[in-house]
Coordinates of C-alpha atoms in Angstrom, one line a residue:
Chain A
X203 CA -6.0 -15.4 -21.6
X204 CA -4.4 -17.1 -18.3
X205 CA -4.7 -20.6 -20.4
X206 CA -2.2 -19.0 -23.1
X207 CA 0.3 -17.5 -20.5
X208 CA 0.4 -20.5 -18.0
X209 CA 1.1 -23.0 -20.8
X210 CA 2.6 -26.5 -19.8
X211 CA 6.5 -25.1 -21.2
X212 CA 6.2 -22.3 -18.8
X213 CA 5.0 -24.2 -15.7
X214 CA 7.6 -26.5 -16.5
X215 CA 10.4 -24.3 -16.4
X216 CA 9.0 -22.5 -13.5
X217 CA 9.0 -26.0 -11.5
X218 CA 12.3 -27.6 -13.3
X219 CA 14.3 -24.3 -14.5
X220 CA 17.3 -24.9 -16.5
X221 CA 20.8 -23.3 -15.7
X222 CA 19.8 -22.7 -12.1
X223 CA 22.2 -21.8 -9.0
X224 CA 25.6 -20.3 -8.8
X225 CA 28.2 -20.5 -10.9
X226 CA 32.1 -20.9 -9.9
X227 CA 34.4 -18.6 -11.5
X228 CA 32.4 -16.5 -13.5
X229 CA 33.5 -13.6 -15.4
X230 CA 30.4 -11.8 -14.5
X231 CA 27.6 -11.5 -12.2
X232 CA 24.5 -9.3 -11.7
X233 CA 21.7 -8.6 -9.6
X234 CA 18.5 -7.0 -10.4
X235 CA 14.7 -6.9 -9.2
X236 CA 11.9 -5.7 -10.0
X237 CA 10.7 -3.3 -7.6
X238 CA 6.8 -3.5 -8.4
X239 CA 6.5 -7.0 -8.1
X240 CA 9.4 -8.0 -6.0
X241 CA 10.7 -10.8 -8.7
X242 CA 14.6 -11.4 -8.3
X243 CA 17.2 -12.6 -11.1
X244 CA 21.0 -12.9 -10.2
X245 CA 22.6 -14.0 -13.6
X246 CA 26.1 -15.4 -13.7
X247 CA 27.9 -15.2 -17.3
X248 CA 31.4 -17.2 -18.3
X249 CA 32.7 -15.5 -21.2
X250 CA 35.6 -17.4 -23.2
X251 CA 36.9 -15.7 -26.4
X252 CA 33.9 -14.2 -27.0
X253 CA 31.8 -16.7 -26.5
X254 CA 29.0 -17.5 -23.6
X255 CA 30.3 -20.4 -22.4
X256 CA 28.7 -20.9 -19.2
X257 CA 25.8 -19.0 -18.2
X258 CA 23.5 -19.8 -14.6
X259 CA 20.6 -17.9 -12.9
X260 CA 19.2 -17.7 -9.2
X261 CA 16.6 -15.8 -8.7
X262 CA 12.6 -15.8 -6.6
X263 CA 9.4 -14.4 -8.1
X264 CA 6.6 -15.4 -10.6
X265 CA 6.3 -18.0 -13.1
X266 CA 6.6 -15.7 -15.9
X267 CA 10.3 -13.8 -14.7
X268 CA 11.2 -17.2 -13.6
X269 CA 10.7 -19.2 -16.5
X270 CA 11.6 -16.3 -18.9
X271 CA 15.3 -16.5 -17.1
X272 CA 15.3 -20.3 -17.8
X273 CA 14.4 -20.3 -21.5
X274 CA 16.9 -17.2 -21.8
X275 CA 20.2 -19.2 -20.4
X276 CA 19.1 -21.7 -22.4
X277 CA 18.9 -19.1 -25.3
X278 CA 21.9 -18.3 -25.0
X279 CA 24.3 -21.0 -24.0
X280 CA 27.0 -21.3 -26.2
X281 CA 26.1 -18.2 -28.1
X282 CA 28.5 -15.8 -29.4
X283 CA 28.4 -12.3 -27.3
X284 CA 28.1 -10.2 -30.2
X285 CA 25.0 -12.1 -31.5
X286 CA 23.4 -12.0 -27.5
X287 CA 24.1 -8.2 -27.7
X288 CA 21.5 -7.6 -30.3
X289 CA 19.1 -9.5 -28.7
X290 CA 16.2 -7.5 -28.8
X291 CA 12.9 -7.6 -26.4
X292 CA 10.3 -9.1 -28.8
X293 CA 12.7 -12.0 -29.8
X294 CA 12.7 -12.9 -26.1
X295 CA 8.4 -12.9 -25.6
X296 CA 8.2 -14.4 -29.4
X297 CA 10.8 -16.6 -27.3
X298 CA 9.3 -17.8 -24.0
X299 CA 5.7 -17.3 -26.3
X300 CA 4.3 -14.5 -24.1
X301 CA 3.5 -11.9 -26.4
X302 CA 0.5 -10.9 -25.3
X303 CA 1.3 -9.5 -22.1
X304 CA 0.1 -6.1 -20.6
X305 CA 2.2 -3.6 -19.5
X306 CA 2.5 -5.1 -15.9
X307 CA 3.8 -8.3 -16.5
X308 CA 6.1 -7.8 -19.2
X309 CA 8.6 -6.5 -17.0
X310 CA 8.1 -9.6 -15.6
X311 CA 8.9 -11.5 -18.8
X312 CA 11.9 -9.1 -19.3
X313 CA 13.7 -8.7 -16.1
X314 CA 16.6 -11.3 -17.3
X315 CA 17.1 -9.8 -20.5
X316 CA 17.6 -6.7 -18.4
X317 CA 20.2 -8.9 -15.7
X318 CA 21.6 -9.9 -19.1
X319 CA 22.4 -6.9 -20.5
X320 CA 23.5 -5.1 -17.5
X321 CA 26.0 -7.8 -16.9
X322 CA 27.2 -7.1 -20.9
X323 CA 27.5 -3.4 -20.2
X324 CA 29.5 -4.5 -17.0
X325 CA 31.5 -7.5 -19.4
X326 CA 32.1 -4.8 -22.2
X327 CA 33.1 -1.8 -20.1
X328 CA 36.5 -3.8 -19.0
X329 CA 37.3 -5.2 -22.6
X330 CA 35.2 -3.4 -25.5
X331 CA 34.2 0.3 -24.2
X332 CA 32.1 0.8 -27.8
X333 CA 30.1 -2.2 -27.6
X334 CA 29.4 -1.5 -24.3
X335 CA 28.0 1.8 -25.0
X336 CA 26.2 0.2 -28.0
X337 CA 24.6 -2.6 -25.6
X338 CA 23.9 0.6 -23.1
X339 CA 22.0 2.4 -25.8
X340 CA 19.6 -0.4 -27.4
X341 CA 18.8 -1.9 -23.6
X342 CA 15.6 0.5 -22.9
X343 CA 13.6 -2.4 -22.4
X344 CA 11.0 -0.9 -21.3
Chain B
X293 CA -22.8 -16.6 11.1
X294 CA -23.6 -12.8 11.7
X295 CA -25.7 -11.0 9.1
X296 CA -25.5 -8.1 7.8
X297 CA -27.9 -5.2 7.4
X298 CA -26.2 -3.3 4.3
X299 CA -27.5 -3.6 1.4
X300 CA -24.7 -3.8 -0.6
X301 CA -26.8 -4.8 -3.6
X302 CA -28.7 -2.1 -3.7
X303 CA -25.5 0.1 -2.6
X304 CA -23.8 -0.9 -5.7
X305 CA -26.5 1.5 -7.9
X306 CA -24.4 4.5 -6.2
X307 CA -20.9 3.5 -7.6
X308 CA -20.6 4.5 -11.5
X309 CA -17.7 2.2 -11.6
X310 CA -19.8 -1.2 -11.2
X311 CA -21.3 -0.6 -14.7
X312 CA -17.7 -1.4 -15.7
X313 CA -16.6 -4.9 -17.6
X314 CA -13.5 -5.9 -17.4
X315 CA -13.2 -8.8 -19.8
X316 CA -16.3 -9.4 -19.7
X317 CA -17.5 -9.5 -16.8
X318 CA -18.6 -7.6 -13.9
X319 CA -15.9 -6.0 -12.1
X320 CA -15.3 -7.6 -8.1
X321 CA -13.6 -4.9 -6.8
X322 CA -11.0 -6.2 -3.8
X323 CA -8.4 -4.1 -3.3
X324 CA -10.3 -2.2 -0.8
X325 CA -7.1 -1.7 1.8
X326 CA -5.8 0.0 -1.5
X327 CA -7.8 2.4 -2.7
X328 CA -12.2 2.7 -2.5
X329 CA -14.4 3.3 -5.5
X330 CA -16.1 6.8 -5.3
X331 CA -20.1 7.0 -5.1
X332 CA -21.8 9.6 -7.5
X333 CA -22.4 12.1 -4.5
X334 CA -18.7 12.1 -4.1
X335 CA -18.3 13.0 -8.1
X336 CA -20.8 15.1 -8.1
X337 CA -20.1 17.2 -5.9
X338 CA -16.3 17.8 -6.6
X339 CA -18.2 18.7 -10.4
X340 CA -20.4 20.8 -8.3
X341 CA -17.8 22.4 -6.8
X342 CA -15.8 23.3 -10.2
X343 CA -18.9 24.5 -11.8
X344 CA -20.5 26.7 -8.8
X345 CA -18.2 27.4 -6.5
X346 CA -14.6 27.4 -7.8
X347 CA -12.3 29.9 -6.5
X348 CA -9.7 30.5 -3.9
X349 CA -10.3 30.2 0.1
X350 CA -9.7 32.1 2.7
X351 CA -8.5 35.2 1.3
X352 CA -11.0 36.9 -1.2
X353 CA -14.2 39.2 0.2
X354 CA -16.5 38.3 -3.2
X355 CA -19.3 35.9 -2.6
X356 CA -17.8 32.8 -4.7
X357 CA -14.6 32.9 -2.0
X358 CA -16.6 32.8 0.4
X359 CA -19.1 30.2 -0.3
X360 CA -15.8 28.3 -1.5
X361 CA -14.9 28.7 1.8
X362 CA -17.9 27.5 3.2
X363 CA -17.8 24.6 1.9
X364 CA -13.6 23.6 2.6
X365 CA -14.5 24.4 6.0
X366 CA -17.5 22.8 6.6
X367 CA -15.8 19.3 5.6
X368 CA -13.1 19.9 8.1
X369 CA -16.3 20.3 10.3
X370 CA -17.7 17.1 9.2
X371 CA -14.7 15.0 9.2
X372 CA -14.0 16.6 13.0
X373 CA -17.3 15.2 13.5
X374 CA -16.7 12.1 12.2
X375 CA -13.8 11.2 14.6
X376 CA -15.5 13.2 17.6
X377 CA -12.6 15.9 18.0
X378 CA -12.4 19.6 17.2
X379 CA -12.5 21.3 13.6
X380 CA -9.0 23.6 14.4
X381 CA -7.5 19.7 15.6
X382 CA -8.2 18.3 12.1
X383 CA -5.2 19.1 9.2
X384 CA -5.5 18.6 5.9
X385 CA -2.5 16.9 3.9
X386 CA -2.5 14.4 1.0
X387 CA -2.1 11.6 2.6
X388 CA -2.1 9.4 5.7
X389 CA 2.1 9.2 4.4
X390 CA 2.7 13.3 4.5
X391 CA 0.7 13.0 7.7
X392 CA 3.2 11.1 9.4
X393 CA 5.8 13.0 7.5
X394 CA 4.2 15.9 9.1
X395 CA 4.6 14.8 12.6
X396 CA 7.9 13.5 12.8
X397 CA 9.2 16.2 11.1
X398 CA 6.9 19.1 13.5
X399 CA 6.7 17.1 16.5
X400 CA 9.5 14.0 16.9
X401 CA 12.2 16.5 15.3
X402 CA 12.0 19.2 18.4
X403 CA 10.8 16.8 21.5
X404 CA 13.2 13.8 20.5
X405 CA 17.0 13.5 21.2
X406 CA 19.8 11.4 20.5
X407 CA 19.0 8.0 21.7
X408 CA 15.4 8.3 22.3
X409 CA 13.6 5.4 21.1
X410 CA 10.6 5.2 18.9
X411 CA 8.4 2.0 19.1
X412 CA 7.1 0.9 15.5
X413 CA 5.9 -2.4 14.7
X414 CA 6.3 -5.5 12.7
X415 CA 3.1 -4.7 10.9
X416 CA 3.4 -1.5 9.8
X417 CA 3.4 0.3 6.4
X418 CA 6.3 1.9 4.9
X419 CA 4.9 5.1 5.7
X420 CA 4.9 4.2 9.2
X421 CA 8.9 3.2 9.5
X422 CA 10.6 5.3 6.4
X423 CA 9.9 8.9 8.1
X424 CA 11.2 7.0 11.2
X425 CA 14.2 5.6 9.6
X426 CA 15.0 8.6 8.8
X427 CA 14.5 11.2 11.3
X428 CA 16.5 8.4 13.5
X429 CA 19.4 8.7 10.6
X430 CA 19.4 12.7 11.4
X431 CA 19.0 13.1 14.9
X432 CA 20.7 9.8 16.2
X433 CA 16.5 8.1 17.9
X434 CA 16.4 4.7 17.5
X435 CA 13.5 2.4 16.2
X436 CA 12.1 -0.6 18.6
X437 CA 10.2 -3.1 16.8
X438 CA 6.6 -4.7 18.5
X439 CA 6.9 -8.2 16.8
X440 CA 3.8 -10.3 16.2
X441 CA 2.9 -14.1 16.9
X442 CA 2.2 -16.9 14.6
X443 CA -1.7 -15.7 14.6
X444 CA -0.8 -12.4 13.9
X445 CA -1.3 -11.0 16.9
X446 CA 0.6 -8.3 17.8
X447 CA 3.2 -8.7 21.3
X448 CA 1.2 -6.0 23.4
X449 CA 2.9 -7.3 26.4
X450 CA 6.5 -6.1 25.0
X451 CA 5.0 -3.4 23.9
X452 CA 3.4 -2.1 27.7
X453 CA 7.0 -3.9 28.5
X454 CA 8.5 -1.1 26.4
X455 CA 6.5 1.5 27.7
X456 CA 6.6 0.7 31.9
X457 CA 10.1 0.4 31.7
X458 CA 10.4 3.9 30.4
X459 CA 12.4 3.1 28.1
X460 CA 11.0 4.4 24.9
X461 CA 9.9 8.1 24.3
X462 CA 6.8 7.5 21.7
X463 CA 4.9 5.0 20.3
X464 CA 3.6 5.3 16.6
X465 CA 1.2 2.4 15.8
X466 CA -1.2 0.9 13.0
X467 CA -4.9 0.4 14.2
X468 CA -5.4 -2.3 11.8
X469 CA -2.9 -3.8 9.7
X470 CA -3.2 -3.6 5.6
X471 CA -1.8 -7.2 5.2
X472 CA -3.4 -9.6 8.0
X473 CA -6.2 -7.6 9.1
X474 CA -5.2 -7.6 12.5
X475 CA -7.0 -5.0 14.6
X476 CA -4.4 -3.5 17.3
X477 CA -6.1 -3.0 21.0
X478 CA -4.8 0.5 20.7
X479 CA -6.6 1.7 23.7
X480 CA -4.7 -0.1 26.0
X481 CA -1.8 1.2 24.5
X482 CA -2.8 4.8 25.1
X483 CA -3.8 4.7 28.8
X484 CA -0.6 3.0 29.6
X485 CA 1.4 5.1 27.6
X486 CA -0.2 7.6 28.9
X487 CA 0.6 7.2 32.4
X488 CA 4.7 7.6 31.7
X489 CA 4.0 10.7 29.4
X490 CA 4.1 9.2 26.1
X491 CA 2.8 9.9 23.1
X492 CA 1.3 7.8 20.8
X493 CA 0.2 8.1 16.9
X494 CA -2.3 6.0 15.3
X495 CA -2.4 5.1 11.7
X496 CA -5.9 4.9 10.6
X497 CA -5.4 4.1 7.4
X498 CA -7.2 0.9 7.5
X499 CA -9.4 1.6 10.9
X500 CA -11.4 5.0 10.2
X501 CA -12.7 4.0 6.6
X502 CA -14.2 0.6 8.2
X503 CA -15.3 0.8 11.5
X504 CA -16.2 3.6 14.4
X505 CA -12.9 5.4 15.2
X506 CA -13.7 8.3 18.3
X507 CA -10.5 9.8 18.4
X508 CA -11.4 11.9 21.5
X509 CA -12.3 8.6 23.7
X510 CA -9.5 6.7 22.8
X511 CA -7.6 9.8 23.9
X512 CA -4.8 8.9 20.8
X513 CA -2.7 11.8 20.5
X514 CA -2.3 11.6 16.7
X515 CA -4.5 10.0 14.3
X516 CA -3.7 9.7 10.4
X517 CA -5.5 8.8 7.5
X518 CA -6.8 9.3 3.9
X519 CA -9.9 9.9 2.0
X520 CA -9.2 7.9 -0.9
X521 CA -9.9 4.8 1.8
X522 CA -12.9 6.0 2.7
X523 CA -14.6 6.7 -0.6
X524 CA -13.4 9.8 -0.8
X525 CA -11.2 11.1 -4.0
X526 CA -7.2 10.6 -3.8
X527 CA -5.1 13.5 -2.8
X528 CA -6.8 14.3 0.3
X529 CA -4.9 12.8 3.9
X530 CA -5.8 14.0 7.5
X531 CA -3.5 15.0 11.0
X532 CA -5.3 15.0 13.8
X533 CA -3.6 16.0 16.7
X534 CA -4.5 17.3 19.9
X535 CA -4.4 21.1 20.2
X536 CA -1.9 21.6 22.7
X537 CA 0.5 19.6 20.4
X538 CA -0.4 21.5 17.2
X539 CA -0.1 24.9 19.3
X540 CA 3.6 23.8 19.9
X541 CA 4.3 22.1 16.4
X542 CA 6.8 24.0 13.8
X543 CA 5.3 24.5 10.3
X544 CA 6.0 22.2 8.4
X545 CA 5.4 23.3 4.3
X546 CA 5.6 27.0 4.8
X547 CA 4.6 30.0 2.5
X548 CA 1.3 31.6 1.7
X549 CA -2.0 30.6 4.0
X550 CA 0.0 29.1 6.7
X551 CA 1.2 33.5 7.9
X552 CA -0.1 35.7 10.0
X553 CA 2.1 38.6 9.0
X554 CA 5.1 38.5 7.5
X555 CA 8.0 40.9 7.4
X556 CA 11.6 40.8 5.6
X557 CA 13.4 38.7 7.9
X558 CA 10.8 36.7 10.0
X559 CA 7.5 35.6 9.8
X560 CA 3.8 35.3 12.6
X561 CA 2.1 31.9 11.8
X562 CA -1.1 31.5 11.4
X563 CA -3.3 29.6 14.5
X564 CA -3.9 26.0 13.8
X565 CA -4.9 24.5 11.9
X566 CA -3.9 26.9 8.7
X567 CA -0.1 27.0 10.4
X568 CA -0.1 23.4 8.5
X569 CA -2.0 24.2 5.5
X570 CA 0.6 26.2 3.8
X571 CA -0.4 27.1 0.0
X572 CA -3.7 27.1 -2.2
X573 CA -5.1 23.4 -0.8
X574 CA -7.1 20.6 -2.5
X575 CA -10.2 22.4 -2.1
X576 CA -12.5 20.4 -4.5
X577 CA -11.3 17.0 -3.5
X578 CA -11.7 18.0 0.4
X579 CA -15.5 18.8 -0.2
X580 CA -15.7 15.6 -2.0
X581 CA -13.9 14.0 1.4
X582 CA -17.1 15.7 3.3
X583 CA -19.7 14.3 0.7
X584 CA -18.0 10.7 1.6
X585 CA -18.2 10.9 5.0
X586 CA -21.8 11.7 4.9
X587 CA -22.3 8.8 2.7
X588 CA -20.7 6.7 4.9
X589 CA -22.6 8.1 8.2
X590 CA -26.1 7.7 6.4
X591 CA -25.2 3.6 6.3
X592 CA -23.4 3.7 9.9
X593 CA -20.4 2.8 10.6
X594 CA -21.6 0.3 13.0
X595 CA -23.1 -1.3 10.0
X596 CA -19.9 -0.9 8.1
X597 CA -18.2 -3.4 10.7
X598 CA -20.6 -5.4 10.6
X599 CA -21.3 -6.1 7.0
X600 CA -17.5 -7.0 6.6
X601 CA -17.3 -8.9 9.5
X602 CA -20.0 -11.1 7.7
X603 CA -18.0 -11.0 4.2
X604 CA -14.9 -12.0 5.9
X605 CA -15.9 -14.8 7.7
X606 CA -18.1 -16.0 4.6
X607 CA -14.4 -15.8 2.8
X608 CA -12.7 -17.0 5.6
X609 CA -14.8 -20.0 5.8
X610 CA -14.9 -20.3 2.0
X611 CA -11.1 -20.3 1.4
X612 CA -9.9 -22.7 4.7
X613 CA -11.7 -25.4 2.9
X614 CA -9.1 -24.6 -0.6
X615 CA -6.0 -27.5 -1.1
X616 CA -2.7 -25.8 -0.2
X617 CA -3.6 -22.5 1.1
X618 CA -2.3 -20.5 3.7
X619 CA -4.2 -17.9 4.9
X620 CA -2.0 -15.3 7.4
X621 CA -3.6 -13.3 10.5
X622 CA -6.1 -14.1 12.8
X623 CA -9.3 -16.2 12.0
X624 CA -11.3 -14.6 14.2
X625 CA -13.1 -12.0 12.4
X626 CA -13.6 -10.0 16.1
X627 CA -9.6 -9.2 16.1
X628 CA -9.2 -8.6 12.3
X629 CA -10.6 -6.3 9.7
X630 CA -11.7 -7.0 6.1
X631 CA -8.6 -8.2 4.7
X632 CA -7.1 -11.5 3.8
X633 CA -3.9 -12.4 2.9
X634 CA -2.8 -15.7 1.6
X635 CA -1.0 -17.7 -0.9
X636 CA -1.8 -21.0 -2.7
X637 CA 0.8 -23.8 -3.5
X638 CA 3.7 -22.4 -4.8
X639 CA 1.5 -20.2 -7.8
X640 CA 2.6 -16.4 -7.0
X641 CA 0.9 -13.8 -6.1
X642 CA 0.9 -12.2 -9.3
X643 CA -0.1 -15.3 -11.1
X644 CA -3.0 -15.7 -9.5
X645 CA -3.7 -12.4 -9.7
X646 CA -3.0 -12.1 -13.5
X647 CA -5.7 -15.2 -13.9
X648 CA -8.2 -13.5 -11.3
X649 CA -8.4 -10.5 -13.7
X650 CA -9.4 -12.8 -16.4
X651 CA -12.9 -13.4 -14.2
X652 CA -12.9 -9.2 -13.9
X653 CA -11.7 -9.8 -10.3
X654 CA -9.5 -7.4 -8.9
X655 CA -7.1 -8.5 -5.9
X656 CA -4.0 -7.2 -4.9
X657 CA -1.0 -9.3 -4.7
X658 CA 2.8 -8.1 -3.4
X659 CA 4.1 -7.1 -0.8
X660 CA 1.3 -4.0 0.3
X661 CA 4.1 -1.4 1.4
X662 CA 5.0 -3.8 4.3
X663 CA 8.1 -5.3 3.8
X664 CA 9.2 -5.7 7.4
X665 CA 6.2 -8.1 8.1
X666 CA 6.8 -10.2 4.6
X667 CA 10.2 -10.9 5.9
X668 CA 8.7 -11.9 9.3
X669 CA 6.3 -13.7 7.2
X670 CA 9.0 -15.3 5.2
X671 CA 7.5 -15.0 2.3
X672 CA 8.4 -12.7 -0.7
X673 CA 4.4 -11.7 -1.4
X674 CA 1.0 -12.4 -0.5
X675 CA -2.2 -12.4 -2.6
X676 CA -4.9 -9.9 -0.6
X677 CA -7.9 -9.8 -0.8
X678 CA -10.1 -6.5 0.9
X679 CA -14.2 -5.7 1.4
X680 CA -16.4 -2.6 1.6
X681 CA -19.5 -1.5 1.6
X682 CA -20.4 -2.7 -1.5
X683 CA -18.8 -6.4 -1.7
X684 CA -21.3 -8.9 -2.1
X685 CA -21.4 -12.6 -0.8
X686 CA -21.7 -13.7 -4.9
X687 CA -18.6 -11.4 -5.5
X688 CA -16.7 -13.8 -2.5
X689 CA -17.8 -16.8 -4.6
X690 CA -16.7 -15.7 -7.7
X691 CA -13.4 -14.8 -6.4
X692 CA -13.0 -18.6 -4.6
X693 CA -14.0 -19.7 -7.8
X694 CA -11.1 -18.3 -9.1
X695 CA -8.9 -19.1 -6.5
X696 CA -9.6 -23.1 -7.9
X697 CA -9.3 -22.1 -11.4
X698 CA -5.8 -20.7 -11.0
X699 CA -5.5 -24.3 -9.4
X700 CA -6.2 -26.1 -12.5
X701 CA -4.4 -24.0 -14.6
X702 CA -1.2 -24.6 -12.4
X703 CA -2.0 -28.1 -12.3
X704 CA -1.8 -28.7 -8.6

């Protein structure tokens, strides 16, 4: 129960998260809560030829949103956009190990894959219209 | 430390829902300021109802409609009752939120004008400021906000300010607040209002479920709140307003019930309070609302506040000795109703209360439809925690039991 969620890697990137704060020229940036609990995730993405080159997160609320935005810059760093696009939901719990979750806090777990994927609609719409309706189409996270 | 004469032990038996496990274990129901469980005689007799009585009111001449009747009218009698005012004062909506809808779209709509101001306060729910918002939006009012104190204690003295100085045109204010607890001295808001010609609406939402609320004495001019609070089963709110408001009052759902005679191009209302009760109603659930009301008069209200002034300043008293915790609204249990807010170190509200439901504990944690006080609060949530009748002193140990466990598990 609690003992599995609250492990020591998700206190720790709730109290020391990775990627955090605002990034200088990015290519995109998006805001989204989560109107239930009030949890917060601004996600700034630096695309270069395709590639995620920089990627930073601000953001308030619980452990779990918090730490899942942490372990999901760090997921993605470096990564190329196209393999990022087909990210899917259960790779991100399997991810952050949460995949036990009810139907509360999961949105909780997946609020910055949601930031994520809204700011790859918002990347795609100016420079690949098809993969942005693609990205549009698979992102019913919940 | 005051005692308490309920038997909440025994009380317990009546509530089908404390068989319940949740994980486990017993159920320790604390979301009271939410939503109440519902005693068997409440069930029963909205079953009853369904199986004996069902049919349509106020139209039919066979005996079921009129029995049906009967017994819709006979809670409005009781509830009337309950709050010491007349049975044609007492409207029955959904909710304490349509009741205010109600109001400022019957009452504030016609009497207010461009640049009339509307005192609100810092503590109140959503569905004391949105309607507000709102009607100021369309007819050009403007919104005053009472602020509160570090204690929680709401700034009468700019509030009577507000009033002497004629400078706002009503006043619509929460009794008791859903986050800190903090129980408003309404009554000297009314007489002074009074004196300048103002109006003022109380939301009961949290007041009429948990202590003695006579609506006539305090002279309030509206008074809102729900049955769900109180026991009573969801989908059942109350207006009361004084009858020579209601006489002057535009409908405000209109259609069948709420006519006297209708004609091709215009239309006779119906006398209050069926001018306001447009369409078939919630029939079943309002004669469950008058079986929880007489639950709740056989224990007393009296014995209502005094049972959860006992809980809350066992929990009070319980939780001030916890590392890190901040506990918001007053600490004296005289000025504050069953409710406790607070957060622990920096675990979040809805960690804690993710690892409280692993104990079967139910607490509520967010920001409670009061957004305007978290940001004077500076905080983005608060854990709550909220008594009733049938809260026990064990259940307030289990739930500080938790409290510590959440500590361990977030290492602090």
């Amino acid at each position: 129960m609690s003992d599995d969620i609250y492990r020591e890697i998700i206190l720790d990137h709730y109290r020391n998260p990775r990627n955090k704060g605002k990034l200088e020229n990015a290519n995109v940036t998006v805001h989204d809560s989560n109107p239930l609990c009030g949890d917060e995730i601004d996600i700034h993405l630096k695309v270069n030829d395709g590639v995620i080159s920089d990627v930073k997160f601000e953001g308030k609320g619980c452990a779990i949103s918090q730490a899942s935005a942490s372990m999901l810059t760090e997921l993605v760093m470096g990564k190329d956009l196209n393999v990022v696009k087909d990210l899917k939901k259960e790779e991100i719990l399997e991810n952050i190990g949460l995949t036990n979750l009810g139907p509360a806090r999961i949105k909780c777990a997946l609020l910055a894959l949601k930031v994520l994927k809204v700011g790859m609609i918002k990347y795609y719409s100016e420079n690949d219209p098809s993969s942005a309706e693609q990205v549009k189409n698979e992102s019913s996270l919940y | 430390m005051q005692r308490s004469i309920v038997n909440s032990y025994e009380l317990r038996n009546d509530f089908p829902i404390f068989k319940k496990k949740i994980n486990g274990k017993d159920l320790v129901y604390l979301d009271n300021a939410s939503t109440t469980q519902k005693p068997y005689s409440v069930i029963n007799s909205i079953t009853d109802f369904y199986s004996n009585y069902n049919s349509n009111i106020h139209r039919a001449v066979y005996q079921l409609a009129e029995e049906a009747t009967e017994l819709y009218e006979q809670s409005r009698k009781k509830i009337a009752n309950f709050i010491n005012v007349r049975p044609e004062e007492i409207i029955f909506t959904r909710n304490t939120t349509e009741s205010i809808n109600l109001i400022a779209h019957s009452w504030a709509r016609s009497n207010l004008k461009k640049d009339d101001v509307i005192a609100i306060t810092e503590i109140e729910h959503h569905s004391n400021i949105v309607p507000w918002q709102i009607l100021c939006q369309e007819i050009g009012t403007r919104l005053d906000y009472v602020g509160i104190d570090e204690s929680g204690f709401l700034d009468v003295e700019y509030l009577i300010e507000l009033i002497s100085s004629r400078k706002i045109k009503l006043v619509s204010i929460s009794h008791m607040s859903n986050v800190l607890g903090t129980i408003v001295p309404i009554e000297r808001i009314i007489k002074t209002a009074h004196q300048y010609d103002i109006p003022v609406i109380v939301d009961g939402a949290q007041s009429v479920p948990h202590m003695s609320v006579d609506a006539k004495n305090l002279d309030c001019d509206f008074l809102v709140f729900s049955a769900h609070k109180m026991l009573g089963p969801t989908g059942v709110g109350v207006l009361y307003a004084k009858k020579e408001f209601l006489e002057k009052m535009k409908p405000f759902i209109s259609g069948g019930d709420m006519i006297k005679e209708v004609f091709k191009f215009h239309t006779n209302y119906n006398e209050v309070p069926y001018k306001f009760e447009a369409g078939t109603p919630n029939i079943a659930d309002v004669v469950g609302f008058g079986a929880a009301v007489d639950y709740l008069e056989k224990i007393g209200m009296e014995n209502i506040r005094k049972h959860e002034i006992y809980l809350t300043e066992y929990a009070l008293e319980s939780m001030q000795s916890l590392k890190y915790i901040t506990i918001y609204g007053p600490m004296d249990s005289k000025f504050r109703g069953g409710v406790i807010s607070f957060n622990i170190a920096d675990i979040h509200p809805h960690d804690l209360a993710t690892i409280m439901n692993d104990h079967g504990i139910a607490i509520r944690s967010g920001h409670h439809c009061a957004q305007v006080l978290m940001q004077r609060l500076d905080v983005p949530a608060t854990s709550r925690a909220s008594f009733y009748i049938y809260n026990t002193k064990e259940e307030i140990d289990k739930f500080v039991n938790a409290i510590k466990e959440a500590g361990r598990i977030f290492k602090i």
